[in-house]
Amino acid sequence: MTRYTGAEALQFVLDTSDEESTFSSEEERDYSDDRLYFEERLDPAVDRISDENVACSLSPSTATRRTGSNGNQKENVAKRAKTNIQTSNKESTLSWKTETDIDMVPQTLRFLPARELGPQLSSADTHTPQTLFKMFFSENAVSTLCHNTNAQAAGAIAKGRKFKWTDVSISEMYRYIGLVFYMAMVKVSSIKDYWRQDSLFSLPFPATIMARERYRTISWNVHMSHPDADKENDRKRGTPEHDRLFRVKPLMETIRHACKSIYHPRRNLAVDERMVACKAHTGMTQYMKAKPTRWGFKLFVLADSSNGYTLDFSVYTGKNNFPTGHGHMML
């Protein structure tokens, strides 16, 4: 009977296992980890295994397998052990918690609203649909809309477009927006059908607001941003400075500010995706199979969980080819 020390016995078993066993990548990784554990435990200064405690009985046929390529096998074992130690150190550095870490309960923040909860409207005031609408579409915002629309029409006429134009006023722009909302609720096959008077199902309302040709010319030229600023932004196309929402930013920012200023949320908030129906080919429309509205603009919305009121929103403009380092939400 041949007697070996603990270290020699372990090394012999490891060398033999390298010759006879084949593992999958996952099994080999587990096997290497176990082997590394025992190799680290065989520290002569700490855990030397004495001859009296460990005795290995080896058959002659098994002992002969230690000849031949043992030198290369030992070298490979040493390389794998070194790699495993480096991987183990890296994983321990990247781990969030260990078993000895004490769980820390996060501090509970008190809910201290700066304003009265809910709509910031005086109960003493009388509010009509028009006054409530103007909280989101203020006269200042509509004035900017009129100025840019008139500038767009002037530029189109200067380029040779043939249509009759007089500058649109704030009151007329409000009437135009009212017609847009009306047409969104009352559907007919074409725009001209809203002004038809020779049908049993004719609609008298649009003709009382403005003439059909006036509606069409405003629709051709309506502009939220200034045309000159649009050209400057278009020159930046293909660079990180290009803003895909530039043409709607003036009105959009006004609405976002109004959403936050005229309502104070309750304690529980929700962040979710919301679809605005649209099938226009803008390069920003998305297809969301799981949403009730599948085609349209995707918005990231901050809402009051108690009633769904929109406090803030951000329009998703598509994949960004210029990484910002802030993730998916910062677009």
Coordinates of C-alpha atoms in Angstrom, one line a residue:
M1 CA 0.0 0.0 0.0
T2 CA 1.4 3.4 -1.0
R3 CA 0.8 6.3 1.4
Y4 CA 0.6 9.9 0.2
T5 CA 0.3 13.2 2.0
G6 CA -3.0 15.1 1.7
A7 CA -1.7 17.5 -0.9
E8 CA -0.2 14.8 -3.0
A9 CA -3.4 12.8 -2.8
L10 CA -5.5 15.7 -3.9
Q11 CA -3.2 16.6 -6.7
F12 CA -3.2 13.0 -7.9
V13 CA -7.0 12.9 -8.0
L14 CA -7.2 16.2 -9.8
D15 CA -4.7 15.1 -12.4
T16 CA -6.5 11.9 -12.9
S17 CA -9.9 13.7 -13.3
D18 CA -8.4 15.9 -16.0
E19 CA -7.5 12.8 -18.1
E20 CA -10.7 10.8 -17.7
S21 CA -13.6 13.4 -17.4
T22 CA -15.3 15.6 -19.9
F23 CA -17.7 18.3 -18.8
S24 CA -20.1 20.7 -20.4
S25 CA -19.1 24.4 -20.1
E26 CA -21.3 24.9 -17.0
E27 CA -20.2 21.7 -15.3
E28 CA -16.6 22.6 -16.0
R29 CA -17.1 26.0 -14.4
D30 CA -18.6 24.4 -11.3
Y31 CA -15.9 21.8 -11.2
S32 CA -13.2 24.4 -11.5
D33 CA -14.7 26.4 -8.6
D34 CA -14.8 23.3 -6.4
R35 CA -11.2 22.5 -7.2
L36 CA -10.1 26.0 -6.6
Y37 CA -11.8 25.9 -3.2
F38 CA -10.0 22.9 -2.1
E39 CA -6.7 24.1 -3.5
E40 CA -7.1 27.3 -1.5
R41 CA -7.9 25.4 1.6
L42 CA -4.6 23.4 1.3
D43 CA -2.6 26.2 2.7
P44 CA 0.4 24.7 4.5
A45 CA 0.3 27.5 7.1
V46 CA -3.3 27.0 7.9
D47 CA -4.8 23.7 6.9
R48 CA -2.0 21.2 6.3
I49 CA -3.4 17.7 6.1
S50 CA -1.1 15.4 8.0
D51 CA -0.1 11.9 7.0
E52 CA -1.8 10.6 10.1
N53 CA -5.2 12.1 9.1
V54 CA -5.2 11.2 5.4
A55 CA -4.1 8.0 3.8
C56 CA -4.9 7.1 0.2
S57 CA -4.8 3.6 -1.1
L58 CA -4.0 3.5 -4.8
S59 CA -4.1 0.6 -7.1
P60 CA -1.0 -0.1 -9.3
S61 CA -3.1 0.4 -12.5
T62 CA -4.2 3.9 -11.3
A63 CA -0.7 4.9 -10.2
T64 CA 0.7 4.3 -13.6
R65 CA -1.5 7.0 -15.0
R66 CA 0.6 9.7 -13.4
T67 CA 3.3 9.2 -16.0
G68 CA 3.4 10.9 -19.4
S69 CA 1.7 14.3 -19.7
N70 CA 1.4 15.2 -16.0
G71 CA 3.7 18.2 -16.5
N72 CA 1.4 19.8 -19.0
Q73 CA -1.7 18.9 -17.0
K74 CA -0.2 20.5 -13.9
E75 CA 0.6 23.7 -15.9
N76 CA -3.0 23.8 -17.2
V77 CA -4.4 23.3 -13.7
A78 CA -2.2 26.2 -12.5
K79 CA -3.4 28.5 -15.3
R80 CA -7.1 27.7 -14.6
A81 CA -6.6 28.2 -10.9
K82 CA -5.1 31.6 -11.5
T83 CA -8.0 32.5 -13.9
N84 CA -10.6 31.3 -11.3
I85 CA -9.0 33.4 -8.6
Q86 CA -9.2 36.5 -10.8
T87 CA -12.8 35.8 -11.7
S88 CA -13.7 35.1 -8.0
N89 CA -12.1 38.4 -7.0
K90 CA -13.9 40.3 -9.7
E91 CA -17.3 38.7 -8.9
S92 CA -16.8 39.6 -5.2
T93 CA -16.1 43.2 -6.1
L94 CA -19.2 43.5 -8.3
S95 CA -21.6 41.7 -6.0
W96 CA -24.2 44.0 -4.3
K97 CA -24.5 42.2 -1.0
T98 CA -22.9 39.4 0.9
E99 CA -24.4 37.2 3.6
T100 CA -22.7 39.2 6.3
D101 CA -24.0 42.6 5.2
I102 CA -26.7 44.0 7.4
D103 CA -30.0 44.9 5.6
M104 CA -30.6 48.6 5.8
V105 CA -34.2 49.7 5.8
P106 CA -34.6 52.8 3.5
Q107 CA -35.6 56.0 5.1
T108 CA -39.4 56.6 4.9
L109 CA -40.0 60.1 3.4
R110 CA -42.8 62.1 4.7
F111 CA -45.4 63.4 2.3
L112 CA -45.4 67.1 2.7
P113 CA -47.3 68.7 -0.2
A114 CA -46.4 72.4 -0.9
R115 CA -49.9 73.1 -2.2
E116 CA -53.5 71.9 -1.6
L117 CA -54.0 68.5 -3.3
G118 CA -55.9 68.3 -6.5
P119 CA -56.8 71.1 -9.0
Q120 CA -55.5 74.5 -8.2
L121 CA -58.8 76.3 -9.0
S122 CA -60.7 78.6 -6.8
S123 CA -64.2 77.3 -6.0
A124 CA -65.4 80.9 -5.9
D125 CA -64.7 81.3 -9.6
T126 CA -67.0 80.2 -12.4
H127 CA -65.2 78.1 -15.0
T128 CA -66.5 77.4 -18.5
P129 CA -65.1 74.9 -21.0
Q130 CA -63.4 77.8 -22.8
T131 CA -61.7 79.1 -19.7
L132 CA -60.5 75.6 -18.7
F133 CA -59.2 75.0 -22.3
K134 CA -57.3 78.3 -22.2
M135 CA -55.4 77.1 -19.1
F136 CA -53.6 74.7 -21.5
F137 CA -53.8 76.7 -24.7
S138 CA -53.0 80.1 -23.3
E139 CA -53.4 83.3 -25.4
N140 CA -49.7 83.8 -25.3
A141 CA -49.1 80.3 -26.8
V142 CA -51.8 80.9 -29.4
S143 CA -50.3 84.3 -30.2
T144 CA -47.0 82.6 -30.9
L145 CA -48.9 80.1 -33.1
C146 CA -50.5 82.9 -35.1
H147 CA -47.2 84.7 -35.6
N148 CA -45.4 81.6 -36.9
T149 CA -48.3 80.6 -39.1
N150 CA -48.4 84.0 -40.7
A151 CA -44.6 83.8 -41.3
Q152 CA -45.0 80.4 -42.9
A153 CA -47.8 81.7 -45.2
A154 CA -45.7 84.7 -46.2
G155 CA -42.8 82.5 -47.1
A156 CA -45.0 80.1 -49.1
I157 CA -46.4 83.0 -51.1
A158 CA -42.9 84.4 -51.7
K159 CA -42.0 81.0 -53.2
G160 CA -44.9 81.2 -55.7
R161 CA -47.7 79.4 -53.9
K162 CA -51.1 80.6 -55.1
F163 CA -53.7 81.1 -52.4
K164 CA -55.6 84.0 -50.8
W165 CA -54.2 84.9 -47.4
T166 CA -54.9 87.3 -44.6
D167 CA -53.0 87.1 -41.3
V168 CA -54.8 84.9 -38.8
S169 CA -55.8 86.4 -35.5
I170 CA -55.9 84.9 -32.0
S171 CA -59.7 84.6 -32.0
E172 CA -59.7 83.0 -35.4
M173 CA -57.0 80.5 -34.4
Y174 CA -59.1 79.5 -31.4
R175 CA -62.0 78.9 -33.8
Y176 CA -59.8 76.9 -36.1
I177 CA -58.6 74.7 -33.1
G178 CA -62.3 74.2 -32.2
L179 CA -63.0 72.9 -35.7
V180 CA -60.1 70.5 -35.4
F181 CA -61.6 69.0 -32.2
Y182 CA -65.0 68.9 -33.8
M183 CA -63.7 66.9 -36.8
A184 CA -62.0 64.5 -34.4
M185 CA -65.3 63.6 -32.9
V186 CA -67.6 63.8 -35.9
K187 CA -66.2 61.6 -38.7
V188 CA -67.1 62.0 -42.4
S189 CA -65.3 60.7 -45.5
S190 CA -63.6 64.0 -46.6
I191 CA -63.0 67.6 -45.4
K192 CA -65.3 69.1 -48.0
D193 CA -68.2 67.0 -46.6
Y194 CA -68.2 69.2 -43.4
W195 CA -69.4 72.1 -45.6
R196 CA -71.8 70.3 -47.9
Q197 CA -75.4 71.7 -47.8
D198 CA -77.0 69.5 -50.4
S199 CA -77.2 66.3 -48.4
L200 CA -79.8 65.0 -46.0
F201 CA -76.9 64.4 -43.5
S202 CA -75.3 67.8 -44.0
L203 CA -73.5 69.4 -41.0
P204 CA -74.4 73.0 -40.4
F205 CA -71.9 73.8 -37.7
P206 CA -68.6 74.1 -39.5
A207 CA -69.9 76.7 -42.0
T208 CA -70.9 79.0 -39.0
I209 CA -67.3 79.0 -37.8
M210 CA -65.4 79.8 -41.0
A211 CA -65.4 79.1 -44.7
R212 CA -64.0 75.9 -46.1
E213 CA -61.3 77.6 -48.1
R214 CA -60.2 79.6 -45.1
Y215 CA -59.9 76.4 -43.1
R216 CA -57.9 74.8 -45.8
T217 CA -55.4 77.6 -46.2
I218 CA -54.8 77.8 -42.4
S219 CA -54.3 74.0 -42.4
W220 CA -51.7 74.4 -45.2
N221 CA -49.6 76.9 -43.2
V222 CA -50.3 76.3 -39.5
H223 CA -46.9 76.3 -37.8
M224 CA -45.9 76.1 -34.1
S225 CA -42.2 77.1 -34.6
H226 CA -40.8 79.9 -36.7
P227 CA -39.8 78.8 -40.3
D228 CA -36.3 80.4 -40.0
A229 CA -35.6 78.5 -36.8
D230 CA -36.8 75.3 -38.5
K231 CA -34.2 75.7 -41.2
E232 CA -31.5 76.2 -38.6
N233 CA -32.6 73.0 -36.8
D234 CA -32.8 71.1 -40.1
R235 CA -29.1 71.9 -40.8
K236 CA -28.2 69.9 -37.7
R237 CA -29.9 66.7 -39.0
G238 CA -27.7 63.7 -38.3
T239 CA -26.0 65.3 -35.3
P240 CA -26.7 65.1 -31.6
E241 CA -27.9 68.8 -31.6
H242 CA -30.8 68.0 -34.0
D243 CA -34.2 68.1 -32.2
R244 CA -36.9 65.9 -33.8
L245 CA -39.6 67.6 -31.8
F246 CA -38.5 71.2 -32.7
R247 CA -41.6 72.0 -34.7
V248 CA -44.0 71.2 -31.9
K249 CA -41.9 72.3 -28.9
P250 CA -43.4 75.8 -28.4
L251 CA -47.0 74.5 -27.9
M252 CA -45.9 71.2 -26.2
E253 CA -43.8 73.0 -23.6
T254 CA -46.8 75.3 -22.8
I255 CA -49.0 72.3 -22.2
R256 CA -46.5 70.5 -20.1
H257 CA -46.0 73.6 -17.9
A258 CA -49.8 73.9 -17.5
C259 CA -50.2 70.3 -16.5
K260 CA -47.8 70.8 -13.6
S261 CA -49.0 74.3 -12.5
I262 CA -52.7 73.8 -12.3
Y263 CA -52.7 70.5 -10.4
H264 CA -50.9 69.1 -7.3
P265 CA -50.7 65.3 -7.2
R266 CA -51.5 63.1 -4.4
R267 CA -49.0 60.8 -2.7
N268 CA -49.0 57.8 -5.2
L269 CA -47.6 58.4 -8.7
A270 CA -47.2 56.1 -11.7
V271 CA -44.8 56.2 -14.6
D272 CA -46.2 54.4 -17.7
E273 CA -46.3 54.4 -21.5
R274 CA -49.2 56.0 -23.3
M275 CA -50.0 55.9 -27.0
V276 CA -51.4 58.8 -29.0
A277 CA -53.1 57.4 -32.0
C278 CA -51.5 58.4 -35.3
K279 CA -50.6 56.6 -38.5
A280 CA -48.7 59.4 -40.2
H281 CA -45.2 58.5 -41.6
T282 CA -43.1 60.8 -39.4
G283 CA -40.3 58.3 -38.4
M284 CA -41.4 58.6 -34.8
T285 CA -44.6 56.6 -34.8
Q286 CA -44.4 53.3 -32.9
Y287 CA -46.2 50.0 -33.1
M288 CA -47.1 48.6 -29.7
K289 CA -48.8 45.2 -30.0
A290 CA -50.0 45.0 -26.4
K291 CA -51.6 48.5 -26.3
P292 CA -55.3 49.2 -27.1
T293 CA -53.9 51.9 -29.5
R294 CA -51.3 50.1 -31.5
W295 CA -50.0 52.7 -33.9
G296 CA -49.1 56.2 -32.8
F297 CA -46.7 58.3 -30.8
K298 CA -45.4 56.8 -27.6
L299 CA -45.3 59.0 -24.5
F300 CA -43.7 58.3 -21.2
V301 CA -46.2 59.7 -18.7
L302 CA -46.0 60.7 -15.0
A303 CA -49.6 60.4 -13.7
D304 CA -51.5 60.7 -10.4
S305 CA -52.5 57.1 -9.6
S306 CA -55.8 58.1 -8.0
N307 CA -57.3 59.5 -11.2
G308 CA -54.9 59.2 -14.1
Y309 CA -54.2 62.9 -14.4
T310 CA -51.1 63.6 -16.5
L311 CA -48.6 65.6 -14.6
D312 CA -45.7 65.5 -17.1
F313 CA -44.9 63.6 -20.3
S314 CA -42.0 63.0 -22.6
V315 CA -42.4 62.0 -26.3
Y316 CA -40.3 59.0 -27.5
T317 CA -38.7 60.0 -30.8
G318 CA -37.2 56.7 -31.7
K319 CA -33.8 55.0 -31.4
N320 CA -31.1 57.5 -30.5
N321 CA -27.8 56.9 -32.5
F322 CA -26.0 59.3 -30.2
P323 CA -25.7 57.7 -26.7
T324 CA -26.3 60.2 -23.9
G325 CA -25.4 57.9 -21.0
H326 CA -28.7 58.4 -19.3
G327 CA -30.6 55.4 -20.6
H328 CA -33.9 54.9 -22.4
M329 CA -35.8 57.6 -20.7
M330 CA -33.5 60.6 -21.4
L331 CA -34.3 61.3 -25.0

